[in-house]
Tab-separated table of C-alpha atoms in Angstrom:
chain	number	residue	atom	x	y	z
V	1	MET	CA	-10.347	5.497	19.932
V	2	THR	CA	-14.042	4.906	20.286
V	3	ALA	CA	-15.779	1.955	18.716
V	4	ALA	CA	-17.772	4.356	16.591
V	5	SER	CA	-14.608	5.981	15.283
V	6	LEU	CA	-13.094	2.635	14.477
V	7	LEU	CA	-16.215	1.579	12.647
V	8	ALA	CA	-16.121	4.846	10.721
V	9	VAL	CA	-12.497	4.173	9.794
V	10	PHE	CA	-13.389	0.656	8.723
V	11	LEU	CA	-16.268	1.723	6.507
V	12	GLY	CA	-14.353	4.682	5.110
V	13	GLY	CA	-11.223	2.634	4.532
V	14	GLY	CA	-13.138	-0.137	2.834
V	15	SER	CA	-14.935	2.337	0.595
V	16	GLY	CA	-11.706	4.113	-0.218
V	17	ALA	CA	-9.993	0.871	-1.157
V	18	ALA	CA	-12.939	-0.248	-3.255
V	19	THR	CA	-12.945	3.120	-5.015
V	20	ARG	CA	-9.213	2.880	-5.617
V	21	TYR	CA	-9.638	-0.580	-7.082
V	22	SER	CA	-12.581	0.315	-9.317
V	23	LEU	CA	-11.031	3.544	-10.522
V	24	GLY	CA	-7.756	1.752	-11.054
V	25	ARG	CA	-9.384	-0.794	-13.308
V	26	PHE	CA	-11.377	1.879	-15.114
V	27	ILE	CA	-8.263	3.905	-15.906
V	28	GLY	CA	-6.200	0.820	-16.636
V	29	GLU	CA	-8.660	-0.328	-19.252
V	30	ARG	CA	-8.442	2.979	-21.065
V	31	TYR	CA	-4.763	3.795	-20.713
V	32	SER	CA	-2.106	1.375	-21.861
V	33	GLY	CA	1.098	3.310	-21.337
V	34	GLY	CA	3.900	2.116	-19.086
V	35	PHE	CA	3.469	4.880	-16.545
V	36	PRO	CA	1.263	3.883	-13.571
V	37	LEU	CA	-1.289	6.573	-14.340
V	38	ALA	CA	-4.096	5.163	-12.196
V	39	THR	CA	-2.088	5.143	-8.982
V	40	PHE	CA	-0.708	8.570	-9.816
V	41	LEU	CA	-4.135	10.149	-10.332
V	42	ILE	CA	-5.580	8.415	-7.306
V	43	ASN	CA	-2.765	9.457	-4.982
V	44	VAL	CA	-2.634	13.036	-6.227
V	45	SER	CA	-6.401	13.528	-6.040
V	46	GLY	CA	-6.344	12.009	-2.578
V	47	CYS	CA	-3.651	14.451	-1.488
V	48	PHE	CA	-5.709	17.381	-2.723
V	49	ALA	CA	-8.841	16.120	-1.016
V	50	LEU	CA	-7.033	15.555	2.253
V	51	GLY	CA	-5.614	19.057	2.085
V	52	VAL	CA	-9.131	20.418	1.861
V	53	VAL	CA	-10.576	18.136	4.544
V	54	GLU	CA	-7.801	18.713	7.061
V	55	THR	CA	-7.965	22.473	6.589
V	56	VAL	CA	-11.744	22.667	6.842
V	57	ALA	CA	-11.739	20.290	9.821
V	58	GLN	CA	-9.566	22.584	11.883
V	59	ASN	CA	-12.760	24.066	13.294
V	60	GLY	CA	-12.877	21.054	15.570
V	61	ARG	CA	-15.605	19.388	13.597
V	62	SER	CA	-16.857	15.968	14.499
V	63	SER	CA	-13.941	13.596	14.894
V	64	LEU	CA	-16.226	10.909	13.555
V	65	VAL	CA	-16.365	12.690	10.214
V	66	ILE	CA	-12.568	12.959	10.217
V	67	ALA	CA	-12.287	9.267	10.990
V	68	LEU	CA	-14.603	8.442	8.140
V	69	LEU	CA	-13.296	10.826	5.503
V	70	ALA	CA	-9.635	11.411	6.278
V	71	THR	CA	-8.287	8.412	8.140
V	72	GLY	CA	-10.804	6.090	6.566
V	73	PHE	CA	-11.667	6.986	3.037
V	74	LEU	CA	-8.686	9.022	1.883
V	75	GLY	CA	-6.280	6.837	3.810
V	76	GLY	CA	-7.728	3.799	2.111
V	77	TYR	CA	-8.123	5.482	-1.251
V	78	THR	CA	-4.492	6.510	-1.547
V	79	THR	CA	-1.712	3.981	-1.244
V	80	PHE	CA	2.006	4.201	-0.671
V	81	SER	CA	2.773	0.495	-1.064
V	82	THR	CA	1.313	0.108	-4.557
V	83	TYR	CA	3.092	3.269	-5.614
V	84	THR	CA	6.525	2.040	-4.544
V	85	LEU	CA	5.983	-1.485	-5.860
V	86	GLU	CA	4.990	-0.225	-9.298
V	87	GLY	CA	8.075	1.968	-9.437
V	88	VAL	CA	10.381	-0.862	-8.433
V	89	ILE	CA	8.823	-3.305	-10.890
V	90	LEU	CA	9.207	-0.795	-13.720
V	91	TYR	CA	12.848	-0.381	-12.813
V	92	LEU	CA	13.472	-4.120	-12.582
V	93	ASP	CA	11.752	-4.554	-15.944
V	94	GLY	CA	14.185	-2.097	-17.465
V	95	ALA	CA	11.923	0.932	-17.827
V	96	ARG	CA	14.253	3.004	-15.705
V	97	ARG	CA	13.247	6.473	-16.778
V	98	THR	CA	9.573	5.716	-16.358
V	99	ALA	CA	10.353	4.141	-12.990
V	100	VAL	CA	12.114	7.234	-11.686
V	101	LEU	CA	9.346	9.446	-13.059
V	102	SER	CA	6.690	7.269	-11.440
V	103	LEU	CA	8.448	7.530	-8.090
V	104	ILE	CA	9.341	11.206	-8.068
V	105	GLY	CA	6.356	12.579	-10.003
V	106	PRO	CA	3.626	11.706	-7.489
V	107	VAL	CA	5.695	13.092	-4.632
V	108	VAL	CA	6.132	16.483	-6.252
V	109	VAL	CA	2.627	16.733	-7.660
V	110	GLY	CA	1.049	15.173	-4.572
V	111	ILE	CA	2.635	17.656	-2.212
V	112	LEU	CA	1.609	20.523	-4.481
V	113	ALA	CA	-1.909	19.079	-4.613
V	114	ALA	CA	-2.088	18.911	-0.832
V	115	ALA	CA	-0.908	22.516	-0.632
V	116	LEU	CA	-3.547	23.488	-3.170
V	117	GLY	CA	-6.121	21.655	-1.086
V	118	LEU	CA	-5.062	23.677	1.918
V	119	ILE	CA	-5.542	26.903	-0.045
V	120	VAL	CA	-8.925	25.815	-1.363
V	121	GLY	CA	-9.928	24.788	2.145
V	122	GLN	CA	-8.996	28.188	3.494
V	123	ILE	CA	-10.931	29.898	0.740
V	124	ALA	CA	-13.924	27.698	1.455
V	125	GLN	CA	-13.775	28.667	5.112
V	126	GLY	CA	-13.468	32.364	4.332
V	127	ALA	CA	-16.406	32.281	1.944
T	1	MET	CA	-16.924	-5.047	-11.361
T	2	THR	CA	-18.134	-8.120	-9.541
T	3	ILE	CA	-19.096	-8.419	-5.905
T	4	ARG	CA	-16.678	-11.268	-5.700
T	5	ARG	CA	-13.786	-8.965	-6.500
T	6	ILE	CA	-14.935	-5.887	-4.614
T	7	SER	CA	-15.804	-7.645	-1.355
T	8	PRO	CA	-12.276	-8.755	-0.424
T	9	VAL	CA	-10.992	-5.304	-1.368
T	10	PHE	CA	-13.582	-3.595	0.834
T	11	LEU	CA	-13.025	-5.947	3.738
T	12	GLY	CA	-9.241	-5.799	3.521
T	13	GLY	CA	-9.356	-2.073	2.991
T	14	GLY	CA	-11.400	-1.600	6.132
T	15	LEU	CA	-9.022	-3.723	8.169
T	16	GLY	CA	-5.916	-2.037	6.802
T	17	ALA	CA	-7.295	1.402	7.608
T	18	CYS	CA	-8.197	0.295	11.140
T	19	ALA	CA	-4.729	-1.102	11.701
T	20	ARG	CA	-3.236	2.182	10.579
T	21	ALA	CA	-5.601	4.224	12.731
T	22	LEU	CA	-4.818	2.173	15.830
T	23	LEU	CA	-1.064	2.321	15.258
T	24	LEU	CA	-1.176	6.077	14.693
T	25	GLN	CA	-2.686	6.417	18.141
T	26	SER	CA	0.500	5.231	19.739
T	27	PRO	CA	2.320	8.189	21.270
T	28	VAL	CA	5.667	6.426	21.319
T	29	VAL	CA	6.968	7.183	17.863
T	30	TRP	CA	6.113	10.857	17.879
T	31	SER	CA	9.405	11.766	19.514
T	32	ALA	CA	10.939	12.219	16.081
T	33	PRO	CA	10.758	15.653	14.443
T	34	PHE	CA	8.706	14.236	11.632
T	35	PRO	CA	5.778	11.795	11.397
T	36	LEU	CA	7.719	8.629	12.126
T	37	SER	CA	4.565	6.587	12.628
T	38	VAL	CA	3.269	7.182	9.128
T	39	LEU	CA	6.725	6.537	7.713
T	40	LEU	CA	7.063	3.188	9.495
T	41	ILE	CA	3.580	2.172	8.447
T	42	ASN	CA	4.334	2.975	4.823
T	43	LEU	CA	7.669	1.156	4.934
T	44	LEU	CA	6.189	-1.930	6.572
T	45	GLY	CA	3.328	-1.995	4.091
T	46	SER	CA	5.714	-1.630	1.173
T	47	PHE	CA	7.883	-4.471	2.456
T	48	LEU	CA	4.906	-6.778	2.869
T	49	LEU	CA	3.604	-5.880	-0.568
T	50	GLY	CA	6.948	-6.896	-2.020
T	51	VAL	CA	6.520	-10.295	-0.401
T	52	VAL	CA	2.926	-10.631	-1.576
T	53	PHE	CA	3.944	-9.637	-5.099
T	54	VAL	CA	6.376	-12.542	-5.246
T	55	LEU	CA	3.887	-15.008	-3.817
T	56	ALA	CA	1.007	-13.894	-6.003
T	57	ASP	CA	2.594	-12.800	-9.270
T	58	GLU	CA	5.893	-14.685	-9.473
T	59	ALA	CA	5.318	-17.932	-7.622
T	60	GLU	CA	1.557	-17.807	-8.160
T	61	VAL	CA	0.767	-19.496	-4.881
T	62	MET	CA	-1.907	-17.018	-3.958
T	63	ARG	CA	-5.531	-17.116	-5.031
T	64	SER	CA	-6.753	-13.966	-6.717
T	65	GLU	CA	-9.276	-13.282	-3.941
T	66	THR	CA	-6.545	-13.541	-1.346
T	67	ARG	CA	-4.344	-11.234	-3.356
T	68	LEU	CA	-7.151	-8.696	-3.651
T	69	PHE	CA	-7.783	-8.950	0.069
T	70	VAL	CA	-4.178	-8.616	1.197
T	71	ALA	CA	-2.489	-6.492	-1.462
T	72	VAL	CA	-5.198	-4.199	-2.782
T	73	GLY	CA	-7.253	-4.261	0.404
T	74	ILE	CA	-5.166	-4.460	3.544
T	75	LEU	CA	-1.815	-3.162	2.392
T	76	GLY	CA	-3.286	-0.627	-0.005
T	77	SER	CA	-5.313	0.866	2.834
T	78	PHE	CA	-2.744	0.355	5.544
T	79	THR	CA	-0.282	2.541	3.715
T	80	THR	CA	-1.293	6.033	2.748
T	81	PHE	CA	0.009	8.571	0.287
T	82	SER	CA	-2.374	11.376	1.182
T	83	THR	CA	-1.247	11.572	4.796
T	84	PHE	CA	2.354	11.569	3.583
T	85	GLY	CA	1.658	14.487	1.247
T	86	TRP	CA	-0.327	16.416	3.828
T	87	GLU	CA	2.211	15.915	6.611
T	88	THR	CA	4.915	17.258	4.301
T	89	VAL	CA	2.814	20.356	3.670
T	90	VAL	CA	2.281	20.783	7.421
T	91	LEU	CA	6.016	20.555	8.053
T	92	SER	CA	6.631	23.090	5.317
T	93	GLU	CA	3.961	25.416	6.685
T	94	GLY	CA	5.659	25.228	10.064
T	95	ARG	CA	8.960	26.084	8.366
T	96	HIS	CA	10.449	22.725	9.384
T	97	TYR	CA	12.108	22.430	6.009
T	98	ILE	CA	14.872	20.044	7.002
T	99	ALA	CA	12.361	17.757	8.676
T	100	GLY	CA	10.210	17.961	5.570
T	101	VAL	CA	13.007	17.047	3.192
T	102	SER	CA	14.131	14.269	5.542
T	103	TYR	CA	10.604	12.929	5.699
T	104	VAL	CA	10.181	12.887	1.931
T	105	THR	CA	13.604	11.358	1.352
T	106	ALA	CA	13.160	8.716	4.030
T	107	SER	CA	9.749	7.791	2.669
T	108	LEU	CA	10.873	7.589	-0.933
T	109	VAL	CA	14.215	5.856	-0.444
T	110	GLY	CA	12.941	3.756	2.435
T	111	GLY	CA	9.879	2.724	0.487
T	112	VAL	CA	11.902	1.539	-2.482
T	113	LEU	CA	14.337	-0.342	-0.266
T	114	ALA	CA	11.460	-1.878	1.660
T	115	VAL	CA	9.819	-3.196	-1.500
T	116	VAL	CA	13.110	-4.608	-2.757
T	117	ALA	CA	13.703	-6.254	0.615
T	118	GLY	CA	10.217	-7.697	0.470
T	119	ILE	CA	10.789	-9.113	-2.995
T	120	VAL	CA	14.077	-10.662	-1.897
T	121	ALA	CA	12.497	-12.111	1.229
T	122	GLY	CA	9.563	-13.414	-0.755
T	123	ARG	CA	11.803	-15.117	-3.280
T	124	GLU	CA	13.868	-16.706	-0.528
T	125	ALA	CA	10.733	-17.932	1.186
T	126	VAL	CA	9.442	-19.443	-2.049
T	127	LYS	CA	12.759	-21.169	-2.682
T	128	ALA	CA	12.878	-22.542	0.852
T	129	LEU	CA	9.319	-23.795	0.679
T	130	GLY	CA	10.053	-25.286	-2.697
T	131	ARG	CA	13.022	-27.147	-1.338
T	132	MET	CA	10.971	-28.451	1.576
T	133	THR	CA	8.135	-29.561	-0.648
T	134	HIS	CA	10.547	-31.114	-3.108
T	135	ARG	CA	12.238	-33.052	-0.351
T	136	ALA	CA	8.855	-34.118	0.933
T	137	PHE	CA	7.994	-35.672	-2.377
T	138	LEU	CA	11.333	-37.406	-2.689
T	139	ASP	CA	11.145	-38.720	0.871
T	140	ARG	CA	7.708	-40.107	0.248
T	141	GLY	CA	9.174	-42.157	-2.570
T	142	GLU	CA	7.327	-40.379	-5.329
T	143	GLY	CA	10.366	-40.828	-7.523
T	144	ARG	CA	9.311	-38.643	-10.406
T	145	ALA	CA	11.473	-35.597	-11.012
T	146	VAL	CA	9.461	-32.813	-9.555
T	147	SER	CA	10.569	-29.232	-9.829
T	148	PRO	CA	9.898	-27.136	-6.738
T	149	ALA	CA	7.789	-24.789	-8.805
T	150	ASP	CA	5.379	-27.557	-9.824
T	151	ASP	CA	4.254	-28.151	-6.292
T	152	MET	CA	3.795	-24.547	-5.298
T	153	ASP	CA	0.029	-24.814	-5.307
T	154	HIS	CA	0.203	-27.385	-2.521
T	155	ILE	CA	2.062	-25.136	-0.185
T	156	GLU	CA	-1.011	-23.439	1.241
T	157	THR	CA	-2.737	-26.644	2.229
T	158	GLU	CA	0.228	-28.820	3.073
T	159	ASN	CA	2.271	-26.450	5.134
T	160	HIS	CA	2.092	-28.749	8.140
T	161	ASP	CA	3.803	-31.516	6.228
T	162	SER	CA	6.623	-29.218	5.188
T	163	ALA	CA	7.036	-28.065	8.755
T	164	GLU	CA	7.375	-31.609	10.057
T	165	LEU	CA	10.143	-32.401	7.636
T	166	ALA	CA	12.107	-29.198	8.155
């Protein structure tokens, strides 16, 4: 991995994390339900975006752009650890149904979102 | 949204992403039929977040900037949901359905177990440190009845004392 790629990952990852944090707070301030909506929306949107980026990038585009956008930004934007922790905490707090929903929901919707991103990416390439 | 809160998130996020990128370069764990590297990264990150959760939210021995740096920043960026989702789609596209289902199951079940293990480990660590600190105060003749929890905020700066007494 080149130094430039690593720097791109760093900047992208930092931006992605900062975006996740800001968006998380923004959504959290407006939604007070028990379901971890912020993490859900962030992860699902990230899956969709990665589907698009990975599909479009198959042309062998600059690996630096991939490092920045995919590995960096989207990798930093989405999070698996927060997602599992929130689910476990909900369960331990007694909100079992919400916990199961919060764990299974993002997986189903996220995978569908990534598939949709792939389709959109293919359409974008064909256009 | 202050600079003071965003900065540790950005910095940690950058580092977490770099760690992930470097680990994903390793050819070793690609012998499995599914993306083992991403799985292990997500499991490790989940475990560590469980520990950090206990330290920061239950025992409250972590400053908020540190928590932002480690939990939201490093671990949040180190682990990735988008790659998990995309890799599953790739497996499905390649008709590796069993690998896909295994990957999803391992990630989901493994992730939950990892967090629980992290919480357990974190709680044990806090108890052990509390016992050490408590003993330290008794040994130093500070007779007052001190609960281990009271002295938690000293742990970060007085770790060397605890280590000497252990």
